[in-house]
Coordinates of N, CA, C and O in Angstrom, one line a residue:
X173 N 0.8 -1.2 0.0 CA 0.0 0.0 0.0 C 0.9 1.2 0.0 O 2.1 1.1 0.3
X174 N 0.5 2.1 -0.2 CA 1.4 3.5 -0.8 C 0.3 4.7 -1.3 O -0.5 4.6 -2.3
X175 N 0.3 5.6 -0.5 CA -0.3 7.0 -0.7 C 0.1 8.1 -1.0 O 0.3 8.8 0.0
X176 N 0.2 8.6 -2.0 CA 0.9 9.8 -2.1 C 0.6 11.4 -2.2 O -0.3 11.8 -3.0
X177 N 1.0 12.0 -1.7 CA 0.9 13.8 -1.6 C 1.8 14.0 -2.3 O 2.9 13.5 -2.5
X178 N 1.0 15.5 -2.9 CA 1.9 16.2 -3.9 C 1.8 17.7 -3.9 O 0.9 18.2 -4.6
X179 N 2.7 18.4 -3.2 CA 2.3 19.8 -3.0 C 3.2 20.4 -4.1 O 4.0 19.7 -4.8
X180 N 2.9 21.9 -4.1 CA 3.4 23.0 -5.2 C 2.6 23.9 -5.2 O 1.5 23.9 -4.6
X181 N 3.2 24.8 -6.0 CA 2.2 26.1 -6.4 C 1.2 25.7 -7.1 O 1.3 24.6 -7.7
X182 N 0.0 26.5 -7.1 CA -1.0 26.1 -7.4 C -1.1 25.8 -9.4 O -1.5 24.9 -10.1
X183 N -0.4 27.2 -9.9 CA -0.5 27.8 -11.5 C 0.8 26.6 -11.9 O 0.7 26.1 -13.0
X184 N 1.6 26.1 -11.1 CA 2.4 25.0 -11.5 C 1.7 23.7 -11.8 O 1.5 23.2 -12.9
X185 N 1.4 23.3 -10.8 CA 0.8 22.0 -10.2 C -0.6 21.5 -11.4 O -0.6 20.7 -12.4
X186 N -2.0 22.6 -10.7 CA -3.3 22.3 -11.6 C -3.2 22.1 -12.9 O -4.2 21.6 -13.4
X187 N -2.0 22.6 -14.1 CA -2.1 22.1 -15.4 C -1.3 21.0 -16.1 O -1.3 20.6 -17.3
X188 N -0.2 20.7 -14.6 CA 0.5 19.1 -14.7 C 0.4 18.0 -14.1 O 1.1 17.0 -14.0
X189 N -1.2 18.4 -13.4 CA -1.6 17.1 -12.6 C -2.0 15.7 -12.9 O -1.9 14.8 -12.1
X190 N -2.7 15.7 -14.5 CA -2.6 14.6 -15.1 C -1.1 13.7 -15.6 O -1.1 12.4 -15.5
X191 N -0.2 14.1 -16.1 CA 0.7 14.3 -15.9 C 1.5 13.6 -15.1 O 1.9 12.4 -15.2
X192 N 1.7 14.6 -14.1 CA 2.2 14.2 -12.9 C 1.7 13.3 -12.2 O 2.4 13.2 -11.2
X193 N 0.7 12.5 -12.0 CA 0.5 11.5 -11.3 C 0.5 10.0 -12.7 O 0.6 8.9 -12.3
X194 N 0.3 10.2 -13.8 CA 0.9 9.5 -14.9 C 2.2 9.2 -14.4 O 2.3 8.0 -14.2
X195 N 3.3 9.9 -14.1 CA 4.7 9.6 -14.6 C 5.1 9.3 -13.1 O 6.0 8.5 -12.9
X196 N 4.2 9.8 -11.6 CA 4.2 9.2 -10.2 C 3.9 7.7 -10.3 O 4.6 6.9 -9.8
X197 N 2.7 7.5 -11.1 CA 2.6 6.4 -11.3 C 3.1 5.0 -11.6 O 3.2 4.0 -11.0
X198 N 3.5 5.3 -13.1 CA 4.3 4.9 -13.6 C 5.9 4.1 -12.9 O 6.3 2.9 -13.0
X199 N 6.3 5.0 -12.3 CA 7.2 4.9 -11.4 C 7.0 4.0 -10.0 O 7.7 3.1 -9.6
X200 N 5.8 4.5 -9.4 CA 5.6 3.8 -9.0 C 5.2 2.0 -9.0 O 5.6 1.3 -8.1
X201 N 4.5 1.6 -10.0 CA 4.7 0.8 -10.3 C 5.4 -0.3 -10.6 O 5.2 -1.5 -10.5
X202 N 6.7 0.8 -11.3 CA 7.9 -0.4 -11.7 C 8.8 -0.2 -10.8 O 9.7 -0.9 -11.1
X203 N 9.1 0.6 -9.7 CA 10.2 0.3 -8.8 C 9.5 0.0 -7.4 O 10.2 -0.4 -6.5
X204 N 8.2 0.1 -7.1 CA 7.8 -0.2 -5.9 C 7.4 -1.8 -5.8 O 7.5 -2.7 -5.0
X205 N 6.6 -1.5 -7.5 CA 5.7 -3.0 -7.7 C 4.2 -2.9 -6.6 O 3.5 -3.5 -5.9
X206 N 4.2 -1.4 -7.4 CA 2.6 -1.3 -6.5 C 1.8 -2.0 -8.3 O 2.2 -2.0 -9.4
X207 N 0.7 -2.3 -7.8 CA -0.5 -2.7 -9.2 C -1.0 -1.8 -9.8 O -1.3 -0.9 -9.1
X208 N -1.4 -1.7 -11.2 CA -1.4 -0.9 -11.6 C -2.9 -0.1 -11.7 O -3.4 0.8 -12.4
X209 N -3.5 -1.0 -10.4 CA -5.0 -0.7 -10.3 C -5.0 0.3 -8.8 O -6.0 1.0 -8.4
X210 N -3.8 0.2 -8.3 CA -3.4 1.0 -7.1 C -3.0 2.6 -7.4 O -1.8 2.9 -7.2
X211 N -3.7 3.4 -7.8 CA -3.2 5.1 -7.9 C -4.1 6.0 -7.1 O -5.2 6.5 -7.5
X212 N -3.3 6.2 -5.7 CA -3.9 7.1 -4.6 C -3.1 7.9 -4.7 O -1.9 7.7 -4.3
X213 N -3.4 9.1 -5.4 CA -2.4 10.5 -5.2 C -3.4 11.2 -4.7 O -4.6 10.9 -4.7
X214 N -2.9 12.6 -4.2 CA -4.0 13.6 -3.6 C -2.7 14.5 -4.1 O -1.5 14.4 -4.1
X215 N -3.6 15.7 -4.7 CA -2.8 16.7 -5.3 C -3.6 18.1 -4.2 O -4.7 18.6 -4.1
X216 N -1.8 18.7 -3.3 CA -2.5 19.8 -2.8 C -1.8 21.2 -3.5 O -0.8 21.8 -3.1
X217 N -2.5 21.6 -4.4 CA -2.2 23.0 -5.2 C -2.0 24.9 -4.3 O -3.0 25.6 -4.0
X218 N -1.3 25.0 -4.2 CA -1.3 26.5 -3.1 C -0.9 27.7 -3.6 O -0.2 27.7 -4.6
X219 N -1.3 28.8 -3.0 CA -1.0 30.2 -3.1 C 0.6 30.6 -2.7 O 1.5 30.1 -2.0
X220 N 0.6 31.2 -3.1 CA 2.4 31.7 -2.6 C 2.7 31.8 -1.4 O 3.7 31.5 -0.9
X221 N 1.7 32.4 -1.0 CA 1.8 33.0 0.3 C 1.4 31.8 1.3 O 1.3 32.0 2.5
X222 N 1.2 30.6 0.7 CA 1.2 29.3 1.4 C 1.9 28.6 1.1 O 2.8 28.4 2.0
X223 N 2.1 28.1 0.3 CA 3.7 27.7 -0.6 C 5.1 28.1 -0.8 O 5.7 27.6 -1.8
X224 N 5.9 29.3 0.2 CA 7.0 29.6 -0.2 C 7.6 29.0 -1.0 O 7.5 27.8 -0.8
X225 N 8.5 29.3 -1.9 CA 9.4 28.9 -2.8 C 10.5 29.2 -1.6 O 10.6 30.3 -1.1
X226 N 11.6 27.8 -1.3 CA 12.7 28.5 -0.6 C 13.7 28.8 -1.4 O 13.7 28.1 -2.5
X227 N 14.8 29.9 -1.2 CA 16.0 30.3 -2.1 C 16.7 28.8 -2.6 O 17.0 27.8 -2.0
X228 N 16.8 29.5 -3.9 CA 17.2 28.5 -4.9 C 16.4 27.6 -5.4 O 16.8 26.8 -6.3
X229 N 15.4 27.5 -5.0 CA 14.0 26.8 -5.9 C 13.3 27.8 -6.6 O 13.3 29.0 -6.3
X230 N 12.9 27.4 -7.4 CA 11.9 28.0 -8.5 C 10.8 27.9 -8.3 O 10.5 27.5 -7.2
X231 N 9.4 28.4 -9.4 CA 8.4 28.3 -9.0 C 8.3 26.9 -9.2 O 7.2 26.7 -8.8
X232 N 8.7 26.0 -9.5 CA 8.4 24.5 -9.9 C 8.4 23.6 -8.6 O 8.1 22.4 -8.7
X233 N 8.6 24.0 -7.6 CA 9.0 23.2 -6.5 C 8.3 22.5 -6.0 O 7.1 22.8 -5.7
X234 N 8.7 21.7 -5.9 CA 7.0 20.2 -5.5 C 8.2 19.0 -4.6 O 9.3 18.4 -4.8
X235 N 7.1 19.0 -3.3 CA 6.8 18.4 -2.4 C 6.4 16.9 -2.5 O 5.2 16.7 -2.9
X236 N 7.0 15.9 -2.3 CA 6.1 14.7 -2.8 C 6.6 13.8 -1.3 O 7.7 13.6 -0.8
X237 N 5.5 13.3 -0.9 CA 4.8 12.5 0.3 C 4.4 11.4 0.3 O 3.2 11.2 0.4
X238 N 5.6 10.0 0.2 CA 4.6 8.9 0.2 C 4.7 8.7 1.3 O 5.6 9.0 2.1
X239 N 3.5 8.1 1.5 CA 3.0 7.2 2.8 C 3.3 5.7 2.2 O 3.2 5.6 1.0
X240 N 3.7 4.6 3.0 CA 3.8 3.1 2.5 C 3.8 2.4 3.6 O 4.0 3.0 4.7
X241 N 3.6 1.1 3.5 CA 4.0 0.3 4.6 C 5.5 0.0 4.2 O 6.1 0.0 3.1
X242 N 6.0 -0.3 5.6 CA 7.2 -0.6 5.9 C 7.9 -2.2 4.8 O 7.0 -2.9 4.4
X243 N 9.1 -2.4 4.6 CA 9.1 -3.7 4.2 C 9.7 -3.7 2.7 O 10.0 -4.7 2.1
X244 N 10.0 -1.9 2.0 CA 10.9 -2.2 1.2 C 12.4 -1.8 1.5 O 12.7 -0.9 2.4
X245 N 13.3 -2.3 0.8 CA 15.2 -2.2 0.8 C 15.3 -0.7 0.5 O 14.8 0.0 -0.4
X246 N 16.3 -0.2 1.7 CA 17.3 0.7 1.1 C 17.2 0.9 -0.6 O 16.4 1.7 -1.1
X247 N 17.9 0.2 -1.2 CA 18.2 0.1 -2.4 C 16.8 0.1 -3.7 O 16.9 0.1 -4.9
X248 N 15.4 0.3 -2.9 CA 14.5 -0.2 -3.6 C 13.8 1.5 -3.5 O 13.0 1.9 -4.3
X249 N 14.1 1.9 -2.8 CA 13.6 3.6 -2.2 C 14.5 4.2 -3.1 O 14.0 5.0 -3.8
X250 N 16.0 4.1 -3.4 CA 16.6 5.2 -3.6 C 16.7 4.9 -5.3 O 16.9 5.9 -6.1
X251 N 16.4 3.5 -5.9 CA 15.9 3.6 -7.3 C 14.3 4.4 -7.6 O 14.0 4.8 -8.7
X252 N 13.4 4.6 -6.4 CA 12.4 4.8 -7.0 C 12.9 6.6 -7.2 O 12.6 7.2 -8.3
X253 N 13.6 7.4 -6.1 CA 14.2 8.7 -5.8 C 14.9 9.0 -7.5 O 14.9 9.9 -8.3
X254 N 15.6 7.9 -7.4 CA 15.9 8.0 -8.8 C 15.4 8.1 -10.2 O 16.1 8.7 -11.0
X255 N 14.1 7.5 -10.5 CA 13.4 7.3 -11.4 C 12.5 8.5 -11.6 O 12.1 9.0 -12.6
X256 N 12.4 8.7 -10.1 CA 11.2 10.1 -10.2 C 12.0 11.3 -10.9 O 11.5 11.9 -11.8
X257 N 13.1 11.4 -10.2 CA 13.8 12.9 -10.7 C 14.2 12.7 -12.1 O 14.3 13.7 -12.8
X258 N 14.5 11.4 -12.6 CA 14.4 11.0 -13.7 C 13.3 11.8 -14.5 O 13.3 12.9 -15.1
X259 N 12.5 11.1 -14.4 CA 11.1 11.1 -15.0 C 10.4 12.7 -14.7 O 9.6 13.2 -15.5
X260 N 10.7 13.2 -13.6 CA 10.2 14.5 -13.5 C 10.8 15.4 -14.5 O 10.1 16.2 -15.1
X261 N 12.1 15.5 -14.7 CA 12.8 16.2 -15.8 C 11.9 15.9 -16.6 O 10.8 16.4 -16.6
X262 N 12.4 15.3 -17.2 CA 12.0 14.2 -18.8 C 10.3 15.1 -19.3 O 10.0 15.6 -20.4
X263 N 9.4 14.9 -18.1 CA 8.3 14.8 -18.7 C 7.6 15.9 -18.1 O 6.6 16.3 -18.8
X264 N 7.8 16.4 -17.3 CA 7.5 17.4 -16.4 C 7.8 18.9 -16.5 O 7.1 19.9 -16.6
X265 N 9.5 18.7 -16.3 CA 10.3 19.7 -16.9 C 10.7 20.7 -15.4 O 11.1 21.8 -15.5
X266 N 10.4 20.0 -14.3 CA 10.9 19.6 -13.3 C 12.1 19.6 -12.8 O 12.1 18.7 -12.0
X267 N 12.9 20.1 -12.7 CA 14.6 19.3 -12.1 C 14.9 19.0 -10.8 O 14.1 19.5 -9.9
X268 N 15.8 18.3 -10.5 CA 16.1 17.5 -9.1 C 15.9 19.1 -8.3 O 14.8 19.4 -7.8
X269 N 16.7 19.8 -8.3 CA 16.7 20.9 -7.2 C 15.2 21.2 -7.1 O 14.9 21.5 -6.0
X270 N 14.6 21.3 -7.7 CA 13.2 21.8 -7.5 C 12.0 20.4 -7.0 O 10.8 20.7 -6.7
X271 N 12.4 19.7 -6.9 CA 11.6 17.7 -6.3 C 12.2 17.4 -4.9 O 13.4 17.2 -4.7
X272 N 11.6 17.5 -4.2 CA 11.9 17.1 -2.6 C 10.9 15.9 -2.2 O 9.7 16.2 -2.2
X273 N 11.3 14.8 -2.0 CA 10.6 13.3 -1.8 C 10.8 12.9 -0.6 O 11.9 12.4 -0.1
X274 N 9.6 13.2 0.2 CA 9.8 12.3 1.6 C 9.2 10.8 1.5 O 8.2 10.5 0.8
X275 N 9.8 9.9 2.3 CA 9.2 8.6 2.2 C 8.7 8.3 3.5 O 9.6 7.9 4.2
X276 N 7.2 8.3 4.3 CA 6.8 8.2 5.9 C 6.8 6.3 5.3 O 6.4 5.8 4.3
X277 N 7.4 5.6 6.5 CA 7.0 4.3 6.3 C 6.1 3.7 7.9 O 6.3 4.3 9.0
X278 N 5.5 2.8 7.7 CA 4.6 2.6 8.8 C 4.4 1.0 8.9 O 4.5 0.3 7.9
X279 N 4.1 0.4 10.3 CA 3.8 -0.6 9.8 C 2.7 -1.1 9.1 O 2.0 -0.3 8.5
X280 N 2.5 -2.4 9.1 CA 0.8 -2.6 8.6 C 0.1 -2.6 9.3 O -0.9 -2.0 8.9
X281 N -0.1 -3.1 10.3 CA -0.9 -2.9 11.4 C -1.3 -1.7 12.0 O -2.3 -1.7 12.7
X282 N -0.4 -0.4 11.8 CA -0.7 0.8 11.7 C -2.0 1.2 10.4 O -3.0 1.8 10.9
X283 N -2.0 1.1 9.5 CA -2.9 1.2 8.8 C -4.2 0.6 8.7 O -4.2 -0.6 8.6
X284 N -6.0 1.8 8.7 CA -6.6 0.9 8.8 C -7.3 1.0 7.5 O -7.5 2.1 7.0
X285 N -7.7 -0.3 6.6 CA -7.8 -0.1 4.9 C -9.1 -1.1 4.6 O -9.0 -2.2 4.1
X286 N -9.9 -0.8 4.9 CA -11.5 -1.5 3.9 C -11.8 -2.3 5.4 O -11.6 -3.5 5.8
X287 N -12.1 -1.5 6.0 CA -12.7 -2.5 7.8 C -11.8 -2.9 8.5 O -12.1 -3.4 9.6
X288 N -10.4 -2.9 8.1 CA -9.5 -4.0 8.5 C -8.0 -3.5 9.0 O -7.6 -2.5 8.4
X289 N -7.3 -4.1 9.7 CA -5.8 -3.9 9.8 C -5.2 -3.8 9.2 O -5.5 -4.8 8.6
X290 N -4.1 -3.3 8.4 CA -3.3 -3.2 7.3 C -2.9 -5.0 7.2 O -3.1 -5.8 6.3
X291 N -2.3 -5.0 8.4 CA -1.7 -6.9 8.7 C -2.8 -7.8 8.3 O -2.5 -8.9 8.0
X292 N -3.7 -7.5 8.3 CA -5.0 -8.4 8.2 C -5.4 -8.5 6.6 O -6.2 -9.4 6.2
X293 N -4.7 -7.7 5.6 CA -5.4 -7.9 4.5 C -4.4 -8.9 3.3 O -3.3 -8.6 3.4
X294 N -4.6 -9.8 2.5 CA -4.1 -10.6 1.5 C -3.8 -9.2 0.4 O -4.5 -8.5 -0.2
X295 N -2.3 -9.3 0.4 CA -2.2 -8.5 -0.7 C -1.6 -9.0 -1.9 O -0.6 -9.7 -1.7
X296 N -2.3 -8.7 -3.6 CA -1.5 -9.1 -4.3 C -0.3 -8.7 -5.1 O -0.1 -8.7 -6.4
X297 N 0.6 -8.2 -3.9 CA 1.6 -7.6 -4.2 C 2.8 -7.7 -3.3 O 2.6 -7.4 -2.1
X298 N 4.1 -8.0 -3.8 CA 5.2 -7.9 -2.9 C 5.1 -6.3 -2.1 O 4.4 -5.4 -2.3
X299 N 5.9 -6.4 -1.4 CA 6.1 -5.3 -0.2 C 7.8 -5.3 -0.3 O 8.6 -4.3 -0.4
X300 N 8.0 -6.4 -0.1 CA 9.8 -7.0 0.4 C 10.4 -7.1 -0.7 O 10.0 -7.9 -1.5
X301 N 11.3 -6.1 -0.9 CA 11.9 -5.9 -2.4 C 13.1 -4.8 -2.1 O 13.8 -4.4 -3.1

C-alpha cells in the first residue's frame, strides 16, 4: 500500500496534474511494484503566500509525500528517488533541485484499509523488495 501527496504552487501544479500522477505512477509501479489498479495521489495545489518557494527553488517546487508500509530495501527507495527525478525532468520539466521526496513508512498494522488492519489484508503484491 502506498499513498501519495503532492504539493506546489497552485499555477504549476493544476495544469501538470494529469501528468504528474501518470509519470508518479508509472514509477511507482515499476520500482515499488505497487499494481497498476493501485493510484492514490492527492494533489495539494497552493498560493504563494502558502507555498513559499525556498532560495534557490523555482516556482516549480514540488513536495512529494509517500505514505507506505514498511518492508521495502534501502536500495528499492533510492531507485524509486531515482526514477522520479528521472522522469520528473523528462516529462515534467521539473529538475532535481526543485523535487523534494519524503518517504513516511509505517507498519501494517498501523494502517486501517476496507474494515481492517493493514496486517489483516491478502495482498496481491510484494512489499519485500
Amino acid at each position: 500500500m502506498a499513498q501519495f501527496k503532492v504539493y506546489g504552487r497552485e499555477h504549476v501544479l493544476r495544469p501538470l496534474r494529469t501528468r504528474l500522477s501518470d509519470t508518479l505512477h508509472a514509477a511507482a509501479v515499476d520500482v515499488l511494484g505497487l499494481p497498476a489498479t493501485k493510484r492514490f495521489h492527492r494533489f495539494f495545489p497552493m498560493t504563494a503566500e502558502d507555498f513559499p518557494t525556498p532560495e534557490g527553488r523555482s516556482e516549480q517546487y514540488t513536495i512529494l509525500e509517500v505514505l507506505m508500509f514498511t518492508g521495502r530495501t534501502v536500495a528499492t527507495k533510492k531507485a524509486f528517488y531515482q526514477r522520479l527525478y528521472r522522469d520528473f525532468e523528462a516529462h515534467l520539466g521539473i529538475g532535481a533541485t526543485d523535487l523534494e521526496i519524503t518517504v513516511v513508512e509505517t507498519p501494517r498494522h498501523d494502517w486501517g484499509i476496507r474494515g481492517r488492519a493493514g496486517d489483516e489484508l491478502t495482498l496481491s503484491y510484494r512489499i519485500e523488495h
